[in-house]
């Protein structure tokens, strides 16, 4: 009987220590289920000497009742706490989900359009040697872009790429023509930042080299791209220009889609928006990567991704793309 008293104390204590609803239920199973400790003790009643049996039964049955009411009480208490916490009349809590960065949206759209025209996506390193940025692209040693003031050097002969055109060389070095690639990516310049310039921005290079590629294919490709991006009515024009790695070279403009060419603040009253450079790959560039320029010709172009996005989404400060202001980013 004495040890029965100890058992009772231990069990009641243990049940009292339940900290929540689930623990209380565990205790019920532990002590009061068919295989629970109290029930197993009750099963042993037949082995108790007849003289003690009555008392043994009474004590155990009392313990069973006490344990059960204790458990029921605790359960009631804990379930009350839970229901106190949940107020079903409150409005739901809004969870903020992430959104795509506008430059990524722009990049994805650009890739989609060019992929439909048969271009694949290539990439190259952001830290480059002078060879890939300048020499191989036919940029003579006197060219102003080679000056340390315009480029960001990491060490001698290693700089952050100033243009994605280096990927043209890396792509052509690796294989045999035909090549039909675009290469979107980050570029860096030693630039004072303002509403239209940042020291880091994105370009998308394009390159198509094959037998008999012509300037009209270049025009057709860029026209198709801009019409898909900005709408069917977009007019594309090419202005003669100079780039060391293309000959002939051109700058490409599209008719202002805001004023339809009439002249507004966006196009600075000119009716046109300047969007990139392009041209026929210079024979020297082809020769630099071992391609016979008598057999192969090609075109190349370079587009500023921030500029494309600023026009498409009406963003008027290029710095918005890197400031990480959620009020700006949430709109996309
Ligand atoms: N690399 C030129 C720049 O950064 C852009 C460019 C112009 C790329 C003409 C080209 C091209 O491939 O043909 O200003």
Tab-separated table of C-alpha atoms and ligand atoms in Angstrom:
chain	number	residue	atom	x	y	z
A	1	UNK	CA	0.000	0.000	0.000
A	2	UNK	CA	2.831	2.269	0.725
A	3	UNK	CA	4.379	1.906	-2.673
A	4	UNK	CA	0.936	2.375	-4.198
A	5	UNK	CA	0.857	5.740	-2.454
A	6	UNK	CA	4.218	6.637	-4.052
A	7	UNK	CA	3.017	5.545	-7.461
A	8	UNK	CA	-0.035	7.750	-7.080
A	9	UNK	CA	2.042	10.766	-6.161
A	10	UNK	CA	4.398	10.222	-9.090
A	11	UNK	CA	1.546	9.904	-11.598
A	12	UNK	CA	-0.408	12.918	-10.347
A	13	UNK	CA	2.772	14.982	-10.347
A	14	UNK	CA	3.630	13.908	-13.831
A	15	UNK	CA	0.187	14.791	-15.151
A	16	UNK	CA	0.327	18.154	-13.436
A	17	UNK	CA	3.549	18.906	-15.275
A	18	UNK	CA	1.891	18.793	-18.705
A	19	UNK	CA	2.611	22.114	-20.375
A	20	UNK	CA	0.068	22.021	-23.159
A	21	UNK	CA	-2.828	20.136	-24.707
A	22	UNK	CA	-0.677	17.660	-26.610
A	23	UNK	CA	1.382	16.763	-23.557
A	24	UNK	CA	-1.782	16.241	-21.517
A	25	UNK	CA	-3.083	13.843	-24.140
A	26	UNK	CA	0.231	11.985	-24.028
A	27	UNK	CA	-0.230	11.533	-20.290
A	28	UNK	CA	-3.736	10.196	-20.787
A	29	UNK	CA	-2.370	7.548	-23.123
A	30	UNK	CA	0.548	6.801	-20.821
A	31	UNK	CA	-1.645	6.175	-17.750
A	32	UNK	CA	-5.259	5.604	-18.743
A	33	UNK	CA	-5.321	3.866	-22.106
A	34	UNK	CA	-5.794	0.077	-22.207
A	35	UNK	CA	-2.061	-0.458	-21.844
A	36	UNK	CA	-1.635	2.577	-19.602
A	37	UNK	CA	0.086	2.154	-16.241
A	38	UNK	CA	-3.019	2.577	-14.054
A	39	UNK	CA	-5.010	0.146	-16.182
A	40	UNK	CA	-2.243	-2.458	-16.035
A	41	UNK	CA	-2.114	-2.083	-12.255
A	42	UNK	CA	-5.866	-2.644	-12.082
A	43	UNK	CA	-5.392	-5.834	-14.117
A	44	UNK	CA	-3.079	-7.132	-11.399
A	45	UNK	CA	-5.806	-7.032	-8.755
A	46	UNK	CA	-6.263	-10.831	-8.958
A	47	UNK	CA	-2.728	-11.366	-7.712
A	48	UNK	CA	-3.229	-9.278	-4.573
A	49	UNK	CA	-3.988	-11.281	-1.386
A	50	UNK	CA	-7.753	-11.353	-0.754
A	51	UNK	CA	-7.396	-9.398	2.468
A	52	UNK	CA	-5.825	-6.425	0.695
A	53	UNK	CA	-7.805	-6.633	-2.513
A	54	UNK	CA	-10.623	-4.291	-1.509
A	55	UNK	CA	-8.359	-1.475	-0.400
A	56	UNK	CA	-6.059	-1.961	-3.372
A	57	UNK	CA	-9.053	-1.664	-5.676
A	58	UNK	CA	-10.392	1.402	-3.936
A	59	UNK	CA	-7.079	3.259	-3.963
A	60	UNK	CA	-6.444	2.460	-7.625
A	61	UNK	CA	-9.960	3.398	-8.716
A	62	UNK	CA	-9.666	6.666	-6.842
A	63	UNK	CA	-6.350	7.303	-8.580
A	64	UNK	CA	-7.938	6.536	-11.943
A	65	UNK	CA	-10.770	9.005	-11.289
A	66	UNK	CA	-8.418	11.673	-10.006
A	67	UNK	CA	-6.082	11.287	-12.971
A	68	UNK	CA	-8.966	11.435	-15.416
A	69	UNK	CA	-10.524	14.544	-13.958
A	70	UNK	CA	-7.115	16.176	-13.700
A	71	UNK	CA	-6.448	15.446	-17.365
A	72	UNK	CA	-9.882	16.660	-18.454
A	73	UNK	CA	-9.382	19.849	-16.472
A	74	UNK	CA	-5.987	20.508	-18.025
A	75	UNK	CA	-7.327	19.847	-21.501
A	76	UNK	CA	-10.112	22.307	-20.987
A	77	UNK	CA	-7.653	24.915	-19.738
A	78	UNK	CA	-5.275	24.496	-22.659
A	79	UNK	CA	-7.937	24.437	-25.348
A	80	UNK	CA	-9.383	27.623	-23.872
A	81	UNK	CA	-5.990	29.274	-24.262
A	82	UNK	CA	-5.859	28.283	-27.894
A	83	UNK	CA	-9.283	29.646	-28.662
A	84	UNK	CA	-8.435	32.854	-26.836
A	85	UNK	CA	-5.561	33.399	-29.252
A	86	UNK	CA	-7.513	32.894	-32.436
A	87	UNK	CA	-9.896	35.692	-33.269
A	88	UNK	CA	-11.642	34.606	-36.417
A	89	UNK	CA	-13.097	38.052	-36.966
A	90	UNK	CA	-9.675	39.657	-37.530
A	91	UNK	CA	-8.731	40.424	-41.132
A	92	UNK	CA	-6.106	38.099	-42.645
A	93	UNK	CA	-2.444	39.012	-42.502
A	94	UNK	CA	-0.875	39.921	-45.838
A	95	UNK	CA	2.305	38.073	-46.650
A	96	UNK	CA	4.764	39.961	-48.817
A	97	UNK	CA	5.967	37.913	-51.725
A	98	UNK	CA	9.014	38.836	-53.771
A	99	UNK	CA	8.763	40.139	-57.310
A	100	UNK	CA	11.061	40.069	-60.303
A	101	UNK	CA	13.528	42.905	-60.623
A	102	UNK	CA	12.606	45.101	-63.634
A	103	UNK	CA	16.014	44.490	-65.203
A	104	UNK	CA	15.484	40.747	-64.946
A	105	UNK	CA	12.045	41.133	-66.512
A	106	UNK	CA	13.630	43.111	-69.315
A	107	UNK	CA	16.440	40.586	-69.728
A	108	UNK	CA	13.991	37.673	-69.822
A	109	UNK	CA	11.857	39.373	-72.437
A	110	UNK	CA	14.882	40.189	-74.539
A	111	UNK	CA	16.117	36.604	-74.378
A	112	UNK	CA	12.684	35.317	-75.312
A	113	UNK	CA	12.452	37.538	-78.381
A	114	UNK	CA	15.938	36.716	-79.650
A	115	UNK	CA	15.559	33.010	-78.912
A	116	UNK	CA	12.514	33.002	-81.176
A	117	UNK	CA	14.803	34.332	-83.900
A	118	UNK	CA	17.297	31.521	-83.389
A	119	UNK	CA	19.814	33.193	-81.070
A	120	UNK	CA	21.244	31.330	-78.091
A	121	UNK	CA	22.538	32.929	-74.902
A	122	UNK	CA	26.290	33.137	-74.253
A	123	UNK	CA	28.214	34.578	-71.323
A	124	UNK	CA	31.734	35.677	-70.437
A	125	UNK	CA	33.729	36.870	-67.429
A	126	UNK	CA	33.212	40.325	-65.912
A	127	UNK	CA	36.915	40.703	-65.137
A	128	UNK	CA	38.613	40.710	-68.527
A	129	UNK	CA	42.020	41.211	-70.065
A	130	UNK	CA	42.766	44.119	-72.392
A	131	UNK	CA	42.983	41.641	-75.230
A	132	UNK	CA	39.279	40.698	-75.112
A	133	UNK	CA	38.020	44.212	-74.384
A	134	UNK	CA	40.224	46.193	-76.732
A	135	UNK	CA	42.856	44.511	-78.918
A	136	UNK	CA	40.782	41.692	-80.362
A	137	UNK	CA	37.953	44.163	-80.987
A	138	UNK	CA	40.215	46.272	-83.162
A	139	UNK	CA	40.446	49.075	-80.661
A	140	UNK	CA	43.759	50.720	-81.386
A	141	UNK	CA	46.107	51.643	-78.539
A	142	UNK	CA	45.270	55.349	-78.924
A	143	UNK	CA	41.516	54.793	-78.484
A	144	UNK	CA	40.129	57.008	-75.678
A	145	UNK	CA	38.143	54.130	-74.105
A	146	UNK	CA	41.467	52.486	-73.258
A	147	UNK	CA	42.354	55.296	-70.910
A	148	UNK	CA	42.417	54.264	-67.285
A	149	UNK	CA	40.031	57.131	-66.509
A	150	UNK	CA	37.201	55.416	-68.389
A	151	UNK	CA	37.864	51.845	-67.344
A	152	UNK	CA	38.102	50.281	-63.908
A	153	UNK	CA	41.297	48.274	-63.637
A	154	UNK	CA	41.664	45.480	-61.097
A	155	UNK	CA	45.371	45.118	-61.807
A	156	UNK	CA	47.646	45.669	-64.762
A	157	UNK	CA	46.007	44.168	-67.856
A	158	UNK	CA	42.900	43.145	-65.876
A	159	UNK	CA	39.823	45.337	-65.887
A	160	UNK	CA	36.103	45.159	-65.261
A	161	UNK	CA	34.630	44.778	-68.722
A	162	UNK	CA	33.421	48.062	-70.190
A	163	UNK	CA	31.180	46.347	-72.744
A	164	UNK	CA	29.772	42.898	-73.432
A	165	UNK	CA	31.459	42.920	-76.862
A	166	UNK	CA	34.256	40.810	-75.333
A	167	UNK	CA	31.835	37.878	-75.410
A	168	UNK	CA	31.873	38.090	-79.236
A	169	UNK	CA	35.565	37.198	-79.184
A	170	UNK	CA	35.251	34.504	-76.527
A	171	UNK	CA	32.385	32.890	-78.439
A	172	UNK	CA	34.114	32.914	-81.809
A	173	UNK	CA	37.376	31.613	-80.326
A	174	UNK	CA	35.619	28.562	-78.947
A	175	UNK	CA	34.005	27.215	-82.096
A	176	UNK	CA	33.413	27.428	-85.816
A	177	UNK	CA	30.847	29.613	-87.608
A	178	UNK	CA	27.919	29.969	-87.875
A	179	UNK	CA	27.467	31.838	-84.575
A	180	UNK	CA	24.169	33.321	-83.523
A	181	UNK	CA	24.308	34.533	-79.919
A	182	UNK	CA	23.175	37.250	-77.605
A	183	UNK	CA	24.936	37.955	-74.330
A	184	UNK	CA	23.206	40.027	-71.670
A	185	UNK	CA	25.344	40.996	-68.663
A	186	UNK	CA	26.883	43.587	-66.372
A	187	UNK	CA	29.420	46.137	-67.568
A	188	UNK	CA	31.409	48.748	-65.638
A	189	UNK	CA	32.735	52.208	-66.356
A	190	UNK	CA	34.545	54.838	-64.363
A	191	UNK	CA	31.546	57.113	-64.471
A	192	UNK	CA	30.107	59.839	-62.226
A	193	UNK	CA	26.595	58.693	-61.393
A	194	UNK	CA	23.540	60.747	-62.337
A	195	UNK	CA	19.984	60.138	-63.568
A	196	UNK	CA	21.198	58.564	-66.825
A	197	UNK	CA	24.622	57.127	-65.909
A	198	UNK	CA	25.804	54.564	-63.393
A	199	UNK	CA	29.226	52.967	-63.006
A	200	UNK	CA	27.638	49.538	-63.361
A	201	UNK	CA	24.942	48.838	-65.903
A	202	UNK	CA	23.792	46.085	-68.266
A	203	UNK	CA	24.252	45.543	-71.959
A	204	UNK	CA	23.090	42.919	-74.359
A	205	UNK	CA	25.508	42.003	-77.083
A	206	UNK	CA	24.337	40.314	-80.266
A	207	UNK	CA	26.389	38.517	-82.894
A	208	UNK	CA	25.533	36.649	-86.057
A	209	UNK	CA	28.316	35.295	-88.258
A	210	UNK	CA	27.708	33.088	-91.266
A	211	UNK	CA	28.341	32.909	-94.993
A	212	UNK	CA	26.752	35.858	-96.759
A	213	UNK	CA	25.280	37.753	-93.799
A	214	UNK	CA	24.162	41.220	-94.934
A	215	UNK	CA	23.357	44.590	-93.413
A	216	UNK	CA	19.711	44.144	-94.339
A	217	UNK	CA	19.586	41.063	-92.091
A	218	UNK	CA	20.909	43.212	-89.261
A	219	UNK	CA	18.200	45.759	-89.942
A	220	UNK	CA	15.526	43.088	-90.149
A	221	UNK	CA	16.633	41.474	-86.885
A	222	UNK	CA	16.646	44.706	-84.897
A	223	UNK	CA	13.389	45.887	-86.462
A	224	UNK	CA	11.710	42.648	-85.478
A	225	UNK	CA	13.129	42.937	-81.963
A	226	UNK	CA	11.957	46.509	-81.379
A	227	UNK	CA	8.532	45.944	-82.895
A	228	UNK	CA	8.011	42.932	-80.632
A	229	UNK	CA	9.222	44.870	-77.596
A	230	UNK	CA	7.566	48.244	-78.122
A	231	UNK	CA	4.691	47.503	-80.495
A	232	UNK	CA	4.014	46.903	-84.184
A	233	UNK	CA	3.891	50.596	-85.084
A	234	UNK	CA	7.443	51.243	-83.905
A	235	UNK	CA	9.645	52.702	-86.641
A	236	UNK	CA	13.356	51.814	-86.511
A	237	UNK	CA	16.054	53.948	-88.104
A	238	UNK	CA	19.796	53.522	-88.558
A	239	UNK	CA	22.231	56.435	-88.410
A	240	UNK	CA	25.817	56.097	-89.671
A	241	UNK	CA	28.299	55.996	-86.799
A	242	UNK	CA	31.766	54.765	-85.908
A	243	UNK	CA	32.742	51.735	-83.840
A	244	UNK	CA	36.192	50.180	-84.164
A	245	UNK	CA	34.808	46.621	-84.273
A	246	UNK	CA	32.210	47.140	-87.007
A	247	UNK	CA	32.315	48.531	-90.534
A	248	UNK	CA	29.981	50.004	-91.590
A	249	UNK	CA	28.594	50.985	-88.176
A	250	UNK	CA	25.329	52.569	-87.165
A	251	UNK	CA	23.423	53.812	-84.186
A	252	UNK	CA	19.886	52.550	-83.961
A	253	UNK	CA	16.907	54.690	-82.977
A	254	UNK	CA	13.238	53.839	-82.582
A	255	UNK	CA	10.347	56.220	-83.054
A	256	UNK	CA	9.199	57.520	-79.692
A	257	UNK	CA	6.322	55.256	-78.664
A	258	UNK	CA	4.993	57.816	-76.236
A	259	UNK	CA	4.345	60.623	-78.738
A	260	UNK	CA	4.430	58.410	-81.855
A	261	UNK	CA	7.280	60.504	-83.262
A	262	UNK	CA	5.654	63.904	-82.769
A	263	UNK	CA	8.135	65.035	-80.123
A	264	UNK	CA	7.723	64.983	-76.340
A	265	UNK	CA	9.749	65.153	-73.113
A	266	UNK	CA	10.724	61.478	-73.306
A	267	UNK	CA	12.378	61.832	-76.728
A	268	UNK	CA	13.558	65.371	-75.995
A	269	UNK	CA	11.280	66.676	-78.756
A	270	UNK	CA	13.190	64.759	-81.440
A	271	UNK	CA	10.609	62.028	-81.999
A	272	UNK	CA	13.363	59.384	-81.749
A	273	UNK	CA	14.885	57.318	-78.951
A	274	UNK	CA	18.497	56.192	-79.251
A	275	UNK	CA	18.837	52.573	-78.182
A	276	UNK	CA	22.145	51.048	-79.232
A	277	UNK	CA	24.979	50.524	-81.642
A	278	UNK	CA	25.437	48.003	-84.397
A	279	UNK	CA	27.215	47.199	-87.605
A	280	UNK	CA	28.889	44.593	-89.771
A	281	UNK	CA	31.664	42.794	-87.897
A	282	UNK	CA	34.989	44.327	-88.951
A	283	UNK	CA	37.069	41.935	-91.086
A	284	UNK	CA	39.989	42.454	-88.689
A	285	UNK	CA	37.869	41.181	-85.776
A	286	UNK	CA	37.047	38.029	-87.731
A	287	UNK	CA	40.703	37.547	-88.654
A	288	UNK	CA	41.704	38.005	-84.982
A	289	UNK	CA	39.759	34.859	-84.115
A	290	UNK	CA	40.896	32.944	-87.178
A	291	UNK	CA	37.772	33.303	-89.308
A	292	UNK	CA	38.282	33.901	-93.030
A	293	UNK	CA	36.605	37.246	-93.713
A	294	UNK	CA	36.510	36.463	-97.437
A	295	UNK	CA	34.116	33.588	-96.726
A	296	UNK	CA	32.244	34.770	-93.652
A	297	UNK	CA	30.538	38.010	-92.758
A	298	UNK	CA	28.537	38.936	-89.716
A	299	UNK	CA	26.661	41.596	-87.873
A	300	UNK	CA	26.848	42.691	-84.248
A	301	UNK	CA	24.871	44.952	-81.994
A	302	UNK	CA	24.969	46.253	-78.441
A	303	UNK	CA	21.902	47.395	-76.505
A	304	UNK	CA	21.691	49.067	-73.105
A	305	UNK	CA	19.312	47.031	-70.956
A	306	UNK	CA	18.623	49.828	-68.439
A	307	UNK	CA	17.743	52.148	-71.307
A	308	UNK	CA	15.362	49.584	-72.824
A	309	UNK	CA	13.737	49.078	-69.421
A	310	UNK	CA	13.535	52.782	-68.565
A	311	UNK	CA	11.616	53.408	-71.751
A	312	UNK	CA	9.417	50.368	-71.434
A	313	UNK	CA	8.477	50.930	-67.772
A	314	UNK	CA	8.687	54.757	-67.714
A	315	UNK	CA	11.540	54.898	-65.217
A	316	UNK	CA	13.233	58.278	-65.290
A	317	UNK	CA	16.255	57.728	-63.016
A	318	UNK	CA	18.641	54.868	-63.792
A	319	UNK	CA	19.748	54.795	-60.139
A	320	UNK	CA	16.303	53.439	-59.148
A	321	UNK	CA	17.409	50.031	-60.420
A	322	UNK	CA	20.124	49.670	-57.791
A	323	UNK	CA	18.717	51.589	-54.828
A	324	UNK	CA	16.604	48.637	-53.641
A	325	UNK	CA	13.702	50.866	-52.650
A	326	UNK	CA	10.759	48.530	-52.162
A	327	UNK	CA	8.304	51.234	-53.194
A	328	UNK	CA	9.963	51.118	-56.608
A	329	UNK	CA	10.539	47.351	-56.827
A	330	UNK	CA	7.013	46.462	-55.631
A	331	UNK	CA	5.548	47.918	-58.805
A	332	UNK	CA	6.871	45.107	-60.981
B	1	LIG	N1	30.225	48.092	-77.381
B	1	LIG	C1	29.461	49.279	-77.721
B	1	LIG	C2	29.356	50.165	-76.488
B	1	LIG	O1	29.566	49.717	-75.404
B	1	LIG	C3	28.083	48.898	-78.183
B	1	LIG	C4	28.146	48.219	-79.512
B	1	LIG	C5	28.089	48.968	-80.646
B	1	LIG	C6	28.234	46.846	-79.595
B	1	LIG	C7	28.150	48.369	-81.885
B	1	LIG	C8	28.290	46.227	-80.829
B	1	LIG	C9	28.245	47.004	-81.977
B	1	LIG	O2	28.374	44.903	-80.978
B	1	LIG	O3	28.291	46.401	-83.176
B	1	LIG	O4	29.055	51.322	-76.631
